[in-house]
């Protein structure tokens, strides 16, 4: 139990001593080169002030040079970790690119958009925040925000085939067949009324002829006319409401009655005709 | 004498809060490496026991108790804390672990930088591990622990509490594949990376490894340290990059500003998710019927208006019951015949907790349709329901009976009937008009 504590304390003390010196950047410079421009000027990268905004085209090259030094002695060192972190704050995409540093602390990084490194994250119109991370086992770590970089848009990263089903999918509404178009009811009503025009002709002619129906209410004739009317009523009822079975039942009963009445009526009219003759 | 009631009630509340049960069972098998001591993880294991789990311990090489026997899982949950064992007994193989998952047994697996049979299983879960021997290293923030012991901020997500303090972590990171079944719990700090060097002159090796192509360098916040995996059958597997996150040492080691780290609460919540305590949903009932009826229709006619309703419950681990849950805002219903014809939102019904319903009109295609609910969201268990229902075209007598364009025909037919009766009446009842002289002759 004592040993781990002791070794931990020693480690802490040792670390505390060594973590005195910080890493710093000396002469950080950058240069942007387009393929059509002349020799680019190398500019000094001012850190700690307002962040610089750089934009790279599809065939531009960005060159970054700096030297990593120990702040207290000014000596060049090679830290364990020298990474450039490209981070898109809005979409959360991130890419880490290690930078090769010589034993004397000199580092050079070139970003050629014609052949972009695989470590660049997928880009859109959002700017990438570029940070330099310096980490070491023997010095205090340091983080420098270099600049905001706008790169040409890349293809979005490939998604799993099922990714879409983990989010709400677009709504689908069924397009129904349009309702059948029917002509205006007024037109149908007009033509329904029009159907009755022969009746006017008939009634007109009848008024001219003045036919006589003296035997209408005779007990031989009237039942038959009544059953004929009943048949029409049955037919209308069938059309409106009744089912076939019922109609056949009622119809067969009515038919028997009609046959009897009809026989009687016809016999009577025959009698009258013969009698008149 | 001070009133004891506040103390008693707070104790009862505390007991109630700490007692949380899983929805799938309480028996847990812990496979603990020979070299690890149970006491070093007492906070975690005692926390599990307090919540009501039965823990059984064994080493990887033990034959009894078996994890699976005769294709039946023997335990509801399995914790594999054997990150450095190269060989296991015959009942723990990658295939048997996958069989366990398919039979609704949950897994909690810890990895390490050593290569074991489990590292190849991790790639089946869409996790890409770094080369063996490269643990996670971070020089930030400046601290007095070794570079492999890293305080990691817990980003807010949908599963864990949102105010967890940073946790101590030591182990390997993994890169995520694109599987949507992964639920990341803890991502690596942006300044961290996987490296096997412990001196500054290892920098060249890092650069060369990154240049080599393939996956390159494992670095940055897109790496995961603790990730869950929700399988389609409902079970959950969580992969943790290092076992020290569960240890008592890390749970009690203070952070830089003297604050207690979130390790204890973090691993308790991760275990709660893994053992199907939290974020577990199920469908209780599915009904469908025509709008003005209550009985489920055996078949529907095209253009019918139908109502589809579903009841969903969420498992409450504190009371160990399924409670109606109405907070799903984006559940969708599909009415499908080969392809979805209709996709609409299933809305929760106000005043009826747990019930979701939607009313819609059946398409004017007939065939065999399915009501499909397929609700999958990261961190939640999946809801799936399929109900087959035939849709038939209208019968001959389900069409509109009387149409306005047919009025002339109705008029004509009625007119004919009337005409027939009138004619018969006239013929039978009528008298032929004789010329005057024959009439006068008749009148005799």
XYZ file of C-alpha atoms in Angstrom:
721
model
C 0.000 0.000 0.000
C 2.880 2.344 0.807
C 4.898 1.582 -2.287
C 2.364 2.832 -4.843
C 1.931 6.056 -2.882
C 5.666 6.560 -2.720
C 6.221 5.945 -6.388
C 3.291 8.187 -7.234
C 4.730 10.983 -5.090
C 8.128 10.658 -6.732
C 6.539 10.746 -10.148
C 4.560 13.825 -9.205
C 7.689 15.566 -7.917
C 9.666 14.642 -10.973
C 6.914 15.804 -13.255
C 6.530 19.049 -11.345
C 10.204 19.863 -11.802
C 10.326 19.096 -15.490
C 7.032 20.801 -16.386
C 8.613 24.127 -15.772
C 9.395 25.014 -19.368
C 6.692 25.686 -21.935
C 6.820 25.175 -25.629
C 6.510 28.172 -27.869
C 6.521 28.934 -31.547
C 9.211 30.955 -33.174
C 8.754 32.699 -36.497
C 5.572 31.043 -37.630
C 5.121 31.933 -41.290
C 2.586 30.968 -43.882
C 2.261 31.509 -47.599
C -0.563 30.970 -50.025
C 0.326 30.073 -53.552
C -2.045 29.876 -56.501
C -0.923 28.140 -59.655
C -1.316 31.273 -61.740
C 0.281 33.770 -59.346
C 3.942 34.560 -59.185
C 6.280 33.700 -56.355
C 4.226 34.016 -53.146
C 5.310 36.141 -50.289
C 5.742 34.421 -47.024
C 3.856 36.275 -44.307
C 4.381 36.191 -40.600
C 1.569 34.528 -38.725
C 0.583 36.744 -35.824
C -0.741 34.678 -32.986
C -2.880 35.879 -30.150
C -4.533 38.617 -32.198
C -7.659 38.510 -34.324
C -7.796 35.204 -36.151
C -6.808 35.322 -39.769
C -9.227 34.096 -42.466
C -7.611 32.240 -45.336
C -9.319 30.804 -48.373
C -7.837 28.125 -50.574
C -8.978 27.345 -54.085
C -8.993 23.877 -55.632
C -5.387 24.115 -56.833
C -3.859 26.449 -54.286
C -1.079 25.511 -51.910
C -0.692 26.641 -48.312
C 2.776 26.450 -46.810
C 3.310 26.734 -43.098
C 6.717 26.936 -41.426
C 7.622 27.441 -37.800
C 10.133 26.416 -35.215
C 9.271 24.894 -31.855
C 11.407 26.246 -29.037
C 11.632 26.035 -25.313
C 10.377 29.306 -23.954
C 12.953 29.729 -21.226
C 16.127 28.908 -23.157
C 15.038 29.563 -26.730
C 16.471 26.248 -27.820
C 14.777 24.299 -30.580
C 13.132 21.036 -29.434
C 11.265 18.229 -31.108
C 8.029 17.695 -29.182
C 6.309 14.321 -29.024
C 3.105 15.621 -30.567
C 2.949 18.256 -33.291
C -0.488 18.064 -34.777
C -2.563 20.391 -36.877
C -6.216 20.062 -35.968
C -8.762 21.060 -38.614
C -12.127 21.461 -36.933
C -15.466 22.479 -38.401
C -17.336 23.955 -35.456
C -20.728 23.856 -37.098
C -20.836 20.299 -38.367
C -18.381 18.807 -35.843
C -16.110 17.244 -38.474
C -12.512 17.018 -37.423
C -9.220 16.028 -39.003
C -5.822 15.646 -37.380
C -2.640 15.973 -39.405
C 0.764 15.320 -37.786
C 3.572 17.645 -38.834
C 7.107 16.411 -39.158
C 9.502 18.325 -36.897
C 13.276 18.014 -37.105
C 15.401 17.434 -34.023
C 16.117 21.165 -33.974
C 12.442 22.009 -33.826
C 12.035 23.203 -37.406
C 8.735 22.222 -38.967
C 7.278 22.631 -42.417
C 3.789 21.748 -43.557
C 2.401 21.992 -47.057
C -1.261 21.690 -47.964
C -1.734 21.241 -51.685
C -5.429 21.240 -52.548
C -4.699 19.504 -55.824
C -3.614 16.490 -53.767
C -5.250 16.922 -50.367
C -4.070 14.744 -47.502
C -6.394 11.975 -46.322
C -6.576 13.505 -42.879
C -8.606 16.525 -44.002
C -12.175 16.320 -42.777
C -15.103 16.571 -45.212
C -15.575 20.284 -45.871
C -18.548 22.424 -46.716
C -18.916 26.174 -46.877
C -18.131 26.466 -43.148
C -14.627 27.601 -42.206
C -12.236 25.168 -40.550
C -10.582 26.295 -37.364
C -6.912 25.328 -37.593
C -5.148 24.734 -34.280
C -1.582 23.651 -33.654
C -1.223 21.182 -30.786
C 2.199 20.744 -29.211
C 2.562 18.029 -26.625
C 5.597 16.657 -24.912
C 6.506 14.296 -22.118
C 9.081 16.745 -20.819
C 7.568 20.162 -21.443
C 4.239 21.799 -20.763
C 1.866 21.417 -23.685
C 0.804 24.352 -25.828
C -2.109 25.010 -28.121
C -2.041 27.751 -30.767
C -5.012 28.847 -32.823
C -3.529 29.630 -36.179
C -6.216 30.739 -38.578
C -9.639 29.982 -40.052
C -9.350 28.155 -43.301
C -11.951 27.922 -46.028
C -11.405 24.999 -48.329
C -13.249 23.922 -51.459
C -16.303 21.812 -50.699
C -15.692 18.102 -50.607
C -18.024 15.195 -51.027
C -19.981 14.465 -47.893
C -18.841 11.358 -46.026
C -20.563 8.158 -47.127
C -23.470 7.175 -44.939
C -24.532 3.718 -43.920
C -27.434 2.417 -45.989
C -29.681 2.290 -42.931
C -28.768 5.675 -41.504
C -31.850 7.290 -42.992
C -34.181 4.966 -41.127
C -32.834 6.318 -37.824
C -34.378 9.676 -38.524
C -37.893 10.661 -39.534
C -38.397 9.836 -43.191
C -40.218 12.145 -45.590
C -43.990 11.882 -45.422
C -45.733 10.175 -48.298
C -49.226 11.228 -49.247
C -51.211 9.068 -51.619
C -52.593 10.800 -54.681
C -56.105 9.537 -55.068
C -57.856 9.188 -58.378
C -59.939 12.280 -58.941
C -63.643 11.849 -58.243
C -65.600 10.888 -61.305
C -66.851 13.995 -63.032
C -70.590 14.145 -63.436
C -72.517 16.759 -65.327
C -74.344 19.487 -63.446
C -77.516 18.349 -61.663
C -79.399 21.192 -63.344
C -78.652 19.682 -66.737
C -79.805 16.242 -65.560
C -82.997 17.758 -64.134
C -83.713 19.529 -67.387
C -83.312 16.384 -69.428
C -85.353 14.373 -66.940
C -88.150 16.840 -67.441
C -87.576 16.775 -71.187
C -88.227 13.035 -71.206
C -91.883 13.744 -70.479
C -92.543 15.741 -73.668
C -94.469 12.888 -75.419
C -96.949 12.980 -72.573
C -97.961 16.475 -73.508
C -98.552 15.341 -77.059
C -100.548 12.374 -75.834
C -102.626 14.388 -73.425
C -103.228 16.982 -76.090
C -104.415 14.415 -78.560
C -106.557 12.779 -75.977
C -108.227 16.008 -75.091
C -108.965 16.346 -78.744
C -110.283 12.797 -79.037
C -112.138 12.681 -75.746
C -111.876 8.930 -75.190
C -114.411 7.345 -72.959
C -113.689 4.734 -70.327
C -117.050 3.633 -69.087
C -116.002 0.212 -67.804
C -113.126 1.362 -65.697
C -114.661 0.696 -62.341
C -116.446 -2.447 -63.399
C -115.695 -5.234 -60.946
C -114.301 -7.383 -63.737
C -111.844 -4.886 -65.101
C -110.702 -2.874 -62.161
C -108.969 -5.705 -60.226
C -106.773 -6.452 -63.197
C -105.802 -2.828 -63.620
C -105.154 -2.720 -59.913
C -102.844 -5.730 -60.027
C -101.008 -4.249 -62.976
C -100.492 -1.104 -60.940
C -99.387 -3.249 -58.000
C -96.798 -4.904 -60.226
C -95.420 -1.507 -61.162
C -95.289 -0.582 -57.507
C -93.479 -3.840 -56.759
C -90.985 -3.078 -59.500
C -90.397 0.408 -58.137
C -89.977 -0.988 -54.619
C -87.482 -3.524 -55.948
C -85.552 -0.736 -57.592
C -85.455 1.320 -54.440
C -85.036 -1.200 -51.681
C -86.035 -4.815 -52.031
C -83.798 -7.788 -52.656
C -84.260 -10.395 -55.335
C -85.543 -13.173 -53.110
C -88.278 -11.029 -51.637
C -89.293 -9.646 -54.957
C -89.613 -13.082 -56.477
C -91.747 -14.143 -53.556
C -94.052 -11.161 -53.707
C -93.989 -11.259 -57.473
C -95.036 -14.877 -57.676
C -97.958 -14.260 -55.331
C -98.961 -11.148 -57.182
C -98.501 -12.920 -60.471
C -100.980 -15.624 -59.551
C -103.518 -12.998 -58.548
C -102.880 -11.046 -61.722
C -103.329 -14.109 -63.875
C -106.739 -14.796 -62.351
C -107.852 -11.196 -62.595
C -106.561 -10.941 -66.101
C -108.345 -14.041 -67.224
C -111.536 -12.603 -65.877
C -111.001 -9.229 -67.501
C -110.173 -10.635 -70.861
C -113.140 -12.932 -70.757
C -115.346 -9.968 -70.000
C -113.949 -7.865 -72.800
C -114.354 -10.773 -75.181
C -117.921 -11.072 -74.048
C -118.512 -7.394 -74.654
C -116.904 -7.584 -78.035
C -118.869 -10.606 -79.062
C -122.000 -9.193 -77.597
C -121.573 -6.007 -79.531
C -120.976 -7.871 -82.652
C -35.621 14.321 20.553
C -35.346 15.424 17.004
C -37.890 14.078 14.648
C -36.648 10.955 12.989
C -39.164 11.089 10.157
C -37.079 13.231 7.784
C -34.143 10.909 8.291
C -36.234 7.799 7.827
C -38.008 9.125 4.781
C -34.746 10.244 3.210
C -33.265 6.821 3.843
C -36.296 5.200 2.263
C -36.014 7.564 -0.701
C -32.318 6.823 -1.012
C -32.998 3.116 -0.954
C -35.703 3.554 -3.556
C -33.436 5.626 -5.793
C -30.511 3.250 -5.604
C -32.650 0.187 -6.212
C -33.030 0.008 -9.986
C -33.769 -3.180 -11.812
C -33.230 -4.281 -15.359
C -36.127 -5.173 -17.617
C -34.541 -8.440 -18.666
C -33.303 -10.027 -15.451
C -30.957 -9.644 -12.510
C -28.338 -12.339 -12.896
C -24.942 -11.029 -13.955
C -21.869 -13.088 -14.693
C -18.627 -11.181 -14.230
C -15.668 -12.716 -16.031
C -12.760 -11.113 -14.219
C -9.151 -11.522 -15.254
C -6.949 -13.580 -12.987
C -4.682 -10.588 -12.419
C -7.488 -8.209 -11.450
C -8.885 -8.091 -7.975
C -12.538 -7.656 -7.279
C -11.738 -5.222 -4.467
C -10.147 -2.797 -6.890
C -13.559 -2.369 -8.493
C -15.610 -2.485 -5.331
C -17.371 0.818 -5.952
C -18.701 -0.393 -9.294
C -19.630 -3.912 -8.238
C -21.157 -2.855 -4.956
C -23.152 -0.270 -6.832
C -24.533 -3.008 -9.059
C -25.404 -5.214 -6.120
C -27.146 -2.349 -4.372
C -29.279 -1.844 -7.440
C -30.502 -5.409 -7.138
C -28.236 -7.451 -9.384
C -26.873 -10.884 -8.471
C -23.200 -10.977 -9.347
C -21.364 -14.220 -9.973
C -17.608 -14.070 -10.480
C -15.295 -16.327 -12.401
C -12.024 -16.151 -14.296
C -11.811 -16.509 -18.063
C -10.341 -19.973 -17.841
C -12.975 -21.376 -15.474
C -15.299 -23.863 -17.072
C -18.064 -23.356 -14.524
C -20.292 -21.371 -14.343
C -20.762 -21.449 -18.108
C -21.968 -18.419 -19.952
C -24.095 -20.455 -22.322
C -25.155 -24.089 -22.127
C -27.075 -26.016 -24.767
C -27.698 -22.805 -26.676
C -29.450 -21.268 -23.666
C -27.931 -18.259 -21.955
C -27.390 -18.925 -18.292
C -27.294 -15.301 -17.210
C -29.180 -12.199 -18.181
C -26.063 -10.044 -18.436
C -22.354 -10.754 -18.867
C -19.524 -8.418 -17.889
C -16.238 -9.292 -19.559
C -13.427 -7.637 -17.602
C -10.719 -9.784 -19.169
C -8.832 -7.306 -21.308
C -5.486 -9.049 -21.151
C -6.417 -12.723 -21.346
C -5.259 -14.365 -24.509
C -7.394 -17.425 -24.125
C -10.754 -18.211 -22.644
C -12.550 -21.379 -21.761
C -14.512 -22.975 -24.539
C -17.853 -21.362 -23.732
C -16.590 -17.822 -24.364
C -15.840 -17.400 -28.028
C -16.775 -14.586 -30.387
C -19.499 -16.831 -31.812
C -20.962 -17.650 -28.421
C -20.988 -13.975 -27.463
C -22.897 -13.141 -30.621
C -25.320 -15.983 -29.855
C -25.832 -14.522 -26.395
C -26.674 -11.165 -27.892
C -29.177 -12.716 -30.241
C -30.851 -14.338 -27.222
C -31.323 -11.022 -25.427
C -28.324 -11.197 -23.109
C -26.501 -7.914 -22.645
C -22.709 -7.592 -22.692
C -20.284 -5.115 -21.159
C -16.814 -5.651 -22.590
C -13.554 -3.961 -21.617
C -10.634 -3.786 -24.031
C -6.964 -3.025 -23.629
C -4.023 -2.337 -25.861
C -3.181 -6.051 -25.914
C -4.577 -8.109 -28.727
C -7.099 -10.731 -27.595
C -9.829 -12.692 -29.390
C -12.174 -9.847 -28.455
C -10.318 -7.304 -30.569
C -11.392 -9.094 -33.718
C -14.953 -9.213 -32.390
C -14.938 -5.436 -31.944
C -14.639 -4.960 -35.681
C -17.919 -6.854 -36.100
C -19.494 -4.072 -34.085
C -18.190 -1.465 -36.504
C -15.374 -0.384 -34.144
C -11.884 -0.022 -35.577
C -9.192 -0.557 -32.973
C -5.659 0.880 -33.288
C -2.675 -1.428 -33.706
C -1.844 -3.446 -30.585
C 0.325 -1.712 -28.068
C -0.865 1.826 -28.808
C -2.874 3.134 -25.863
C -4.509 6.547 -25.819
C -2.126 9.318 -24.899
C -2.840 12.968 -24.260
C -0.508 15.722 -23.147
C -3.417 18.093 -22.537
C -4.409 19.332 -19.992
C -1.180 19.712 -18.129
C -1.431 17.449 -15.106
C 0.594 15.262 -12.841
C -0.706 11.892 -13.974
C 1.038 9.923 -16.720
C 0.092 10.794 -20.270
C -1.993 7.620 -20.547
C -4.311 8.622 -17.684
C -6.541 11.254 -19.188
C -9.451 13.308 -17.845
C -12.156 13.278 -20.481
C -15.124 15.620 -20.677
C -18.428 13.842 -21.107
C -20.304 15.489 -23.947
C -24.053 15.843 -23.428
C -25.988 13.200 -25.272
C -29.394 11.618 -25.270
C -28.656 8.751 -22.904
C -26.473 9.944 -20.041
C -27.157 12.774 -17.638
C -26.108 16.100 -18.968
C -24.080 17.415 -16.055
C -21.503 14.699 -15.501
C -18.058 15.918 -14.425
C -15.039 14.767 -16.432
C -14.045 11.119 -16.043
C -10.599 9.575 -15.780
C -9.797 7.192 -18.593
C -6.908 4.940 -19.501
C -6.967 2.506 -22.383
C -7.372 2.366 -26.137
C -9.571 4.472 -28.374
C -11.493 3.112 -31.316
C -12.593 4.680 -34.545
C -16.252 4.386 -35.457
C -17.453 2.697 -38.590
C -20.641 3.929 -40.117
C -23.085 1.554 -38.441
C -26.093 3.471 -37.101
C -26.516 0.894 -34.337
C -23.608 2.451 -32.437
C -24.353 4.811 -29.575
C -21.233 6.762 -28.571
C -21.100 7.510 -24.848
C -17.639 8.964 -24.457
C -15.515 10.491 -27.188
C -11.791 11.045 -26.929
C -10.472 14.544 -26.217
C -9.493 16.376 -29.395
C -5.841 16.565 -28.399
C -5.457 12.857 -27.711
C -4.046 10.200 -29.955
C -2.968 6.573 -29.863
C 0.770 6.075 -29.618
C 3.170 3.470 -28.348
C 6.021 5.814 -27.481
C 6.738 7.230 -24.049
C 9.505 9.640 -24.964
C 9.604 12.694 -27.150
C 11.750 11.055 -29.783
C 8.819 8.838 -30.697
C 7.488 11.758 -32.731
C 8.989 10.479 -35.972
C 7.332 7.118 -35.497
C 3.970 8.810 -35.096
C 4.447 10.777 -38.278
C 5.524 7.714 -40.219
C 2.584 5.684 -38.946
C 0.216 8.411 -40.080
C 1.803 8.641 -43.496
C 1.573 4.920 -44.035
C -1.948 5.043 -45.319
C -4.662 2.692 -44.236
C -6.419 4.140 -41.234
C -3.529 6.475 -40.533
C -3.389 8.033 -37.126
C -5.932 7.373 -34.381
C -6.374 10.914 -33.093
C -8.924 13.516 -32.239
C -12.464 13.729 -30.948
C -13.928 11.498 -33.630
C -12.489 8.559 -31.698
C -14.635 6.831 -29.138
C -13.668 5.517 -25.745
C -16.960 4.051 -24.543
C -19.584 3.071 -27.088
C -22.797 1.120 -26.868
C -24.291 -1.044 -29.565
C -28.014 -1.695 -29.809
C -28.732 -4.940 -31.627
C -31.864 -5.436 -33.656
C -33.104 -8.151 -31.302
C -33.124 -5.740 -28.377
C -29.960 -6.664 -26.488
C -27.171 -4.185 -25.905
C -23.408 -4.499 -25.946
C -21.110 -1.791 -24.622
C -17.435 -1.632 -25.510
C -15.110 0.235 -23.160
C -11.588 1.063 -24.228
C -9.999 0.386 -20.843
C -10.929 -1.278 -17.618
C -9.486 1.404 -15.338
C -12.486 3.634 -15.802
C -14.368 1.243 -13.507
C -11.648 1.100 -10.874
C -11.878 2.552 -7.399
C -8.605 4.374 -7.938
C -10.029 6.392 -10.812
C -13.340 6.946 -9.085
C -11.650 8.595 -6.150
C -8.793 10.406 -7.891
C -9.508 14.107 -7.762
C -9.614 16.264 -10.864
C -7.460 19.343 -11.333
C -9.809 21.739 -9.565
C -10.355 19.438 -6.600
C -13.689 18.193 -7.923
C -14.621 14.528 -7.653
C -14.580 12.881 -11.053
C -17.721 11.522 -12.644
C -16.427 7.956 -12.957
C -18.777 6.379 -10.457
C -21.905 7.953 -11.886
C -20.734 7.517 -15.469
C -20.081 3.787 -15.224
C -23.306 3.299 -13.273
C -25.289 4.997 -16.035
C -23.437 3.113 -18.766
C -24.188 -0.156 -16.979
C -27.825 0.908 -16.581
C -28.119 1.456 -20.313
C -26.304 -1.760 -21.122
C -28.435 -3.880 -18.818
C -31.612 -2.537 -20.399
C -32.734 -0.396 -17.505
C -32.885 2.958 -19.211
C -34.247 3.944 -22.602
C -36.145 0.687 -23.041
C -39.448 0.872 -24.880
C -41.973 -1.705 -25.915
C -45.235 -1.853 -27.797
C -48.140 -3.011 -25.673
C -50.997 -3.053 -28.105
C -51.730 -2.355 -31.737
C -55.279 -1.776 -32.941
C -56.864 -0.635 -36.139
C -60.477 -0.135 -37.137
C -62.725 1.954 -39.309
C -63.387 5.429 -38.029
C -66.862 4.974 -36.588
C -66.442 1.424 -35.395
C -64.559 -0.226 -32.559
C -64.005 -3.771 -33.769
C -60.900 -4.520 -35.770
C -61.876 -4.970 -39.372
C -60.974 -8.247 -41.012
C -60.582 -6.450 -44.248
C -60.954 -2.911 -45.458
C -62.321 -1.411 -48.628
C -60.401 1.112 -50.670
C -61.026 4.731 -49.720
C -62.138 3.707 -46.227
C -61.163 5.978 -43.374
C -59.321 3.969 -40.731
C -57.799 4.708 -37.360
C -54.545 3.067 -36.303
C -53.630 3.184 -32.624
C -50.692 1.888 -30.657
C -49.745 1.811 -26.991
C -46.107 2.285 -26.031
C -44.575 1.848 -22.599
C -41.193 2.690 -21.219
C -39.520 0.645 -18.529
C -39.121 2.476 -15.253
C -36.151 0.898 -13.483
C -36.968 2.487 -10.142
C -40.341 0.827 -9.845
C -39.503 -2.072 -12.147
C -42.707 -1.532 -14.120
C -43.636 -0.572 -17.624
C -45.229 2.855 -17.668
C -47.088 4.440 -20.593
C -44.842 6.780 -22.488
C -46.148 9.599 -24.625
C -43.008 11.561 -25.356
C -42.122 10.149 -28.728
C -42.587 13.073 -31.082
C -41.512 11.634 -34.400
C -42.922 8.125 -34.675
C -44.140 7.253 -38.133
C -46.620 4.774 -39.538
C -46.255 3.322 -42.997
C -49.068 1.709 -44.932
C -47.146 -0.541 -47.248
C -47.723 -2.870 -50.126
C -44.229 -3.621 -51.448
C -43.505 0.109 -51.092
C -44.988 2.535 -48.612
C -48.106 4.077 -50.076
C -48.669 6.274 -47.070
C -46.193 7.494 -44.457
C -47.607 9.670 -41.732
C -46.753 10.756 -38.218
C -48.218 8.782 -35.334
C -49.216 11.454 -32.877
C -49.547 10.936 -29.141
C -53.153 11.278 -27.990
C -53.780 13.981 -25.415
C -55.341 12.677 -22.276
C -54.527 9.020 -22.910
C -50.941 8.380 -21.798
C -49.032 5.952 -23.929
C -51.469 5.967 -26.826
C -50.500 7.102 -30.285
C -53.014 7.213 -33.073
C -53.557 8.535 -36.561
C -56.529 8.575 -38.916
C -56.081 8.326 -42.635
C -57.772 7.265 -45.837
C -56.847 3.942 -47.362
C -55.372 4.336 -50.857
C -57.523 3.487 -53.814
C -55.390 0.474 -54.707
C -56.567 -2.909 -53.506
C -54.198 -5.615 -52.319
C -52.595 -6.904 -49.176
C -51.223 -4.025 -47.131
C -49.243 -3.833 -43.925
C -49.353 -1.321 -41.109
C -45.631 -0.932 -40.427
C -44.171 0.891 -37.448
C -40.382 0.898 -37.452
C -39.079 3.288 -34.812
C -35.311 3.313 -34.461
C -33.403 6.061 -32.727
C -29.880 6.090 -31.369
C -29.770 5.177 -27.719
C -33.298 3.781 -27.568
C -34.524 0.236 -28.020
C -36.241 -0.395 -31.316
C -39.987 -0.577 -31.826
C -41.130 -2.758 -34.673
C -44.640 -3.819 -35.531
C -46.192 -5.214 -38.698
C -49.897 -5.909 -39.098
C -51.134 -7.419 -42.328
C -54.558 -6.373 -43.550
C -56.322 -7.069 -46.848
C -57.840 -4.186 -48.756
C -60.546 -5.143 -51.210
C -62.246 -3.139 -53.928
C -65.865 -2.156 -53.290
C -68.561 -4.820 -53.682
C -71.073 -4.380 -56.429
C -73.530 -2.807 -54.041
C -71.040 -0.440 -52.341
C -71.015 2.033 -55.183
C -73.265 5.092 -55.101
C -76.745 3.858 -55.889
C -78.521 6.782 -57.420
C -76.627 9.195 -59.582
C -77.798 12.560 -60.754
C -76.843 11.964 -64.415
C -79.255 9.007 -64.413
C -82.336 11.095 -63.663
C -83.441 11.158 -67.328
C -83.288 7.351 -67.399
C -85.259 7.029 -64.193
C -87.802 9.442 -65.621
C -87.977 7.458 -68.830
C -88.476 4.112 -67.119
C -91.124 5.457 -64.770
C -92.765 7.164 -67.645
C -92.918 3.870 -69.549
C -94.430 2.057 -66.576
C -97.104 4.669 -66.163
C -97.744 4.595 -69.837
C -98.199 0.823 -69.812
C -100.699 0.872 -66.990
C -102.618 3.722 -68.559
C -102.729 1.994 -71.903
C -103.970 -1.257 -70.376
C -106.595 0.621 -68.437
C -107.678 2.470 -71.491
C -107.861 -0.599 -73.664
C -109.685 -2.777 -71.197
C -111.947 -0.204 -69.771
C -112.477 1.797 -72.864
C -115.238 1.659 -75.334
C -114.655 1.864 -79.041
C -116.385 4.854 -80.488
C -118.970 3.690 -82.993
C -120.367 5.946 -85.687
C -123.474 7.766 -84.503
C -125.931 5.592 -86.368
C -124.607 2.305 -84.966
C -124.585 3.882 -81.496
C -128.097 4.910 -81.879
C -128.815 1.406 -83.182
C -127.104 0.032 -80.029
C -129.101 2.128 -77.707
C -132.094 0.081 -78.511
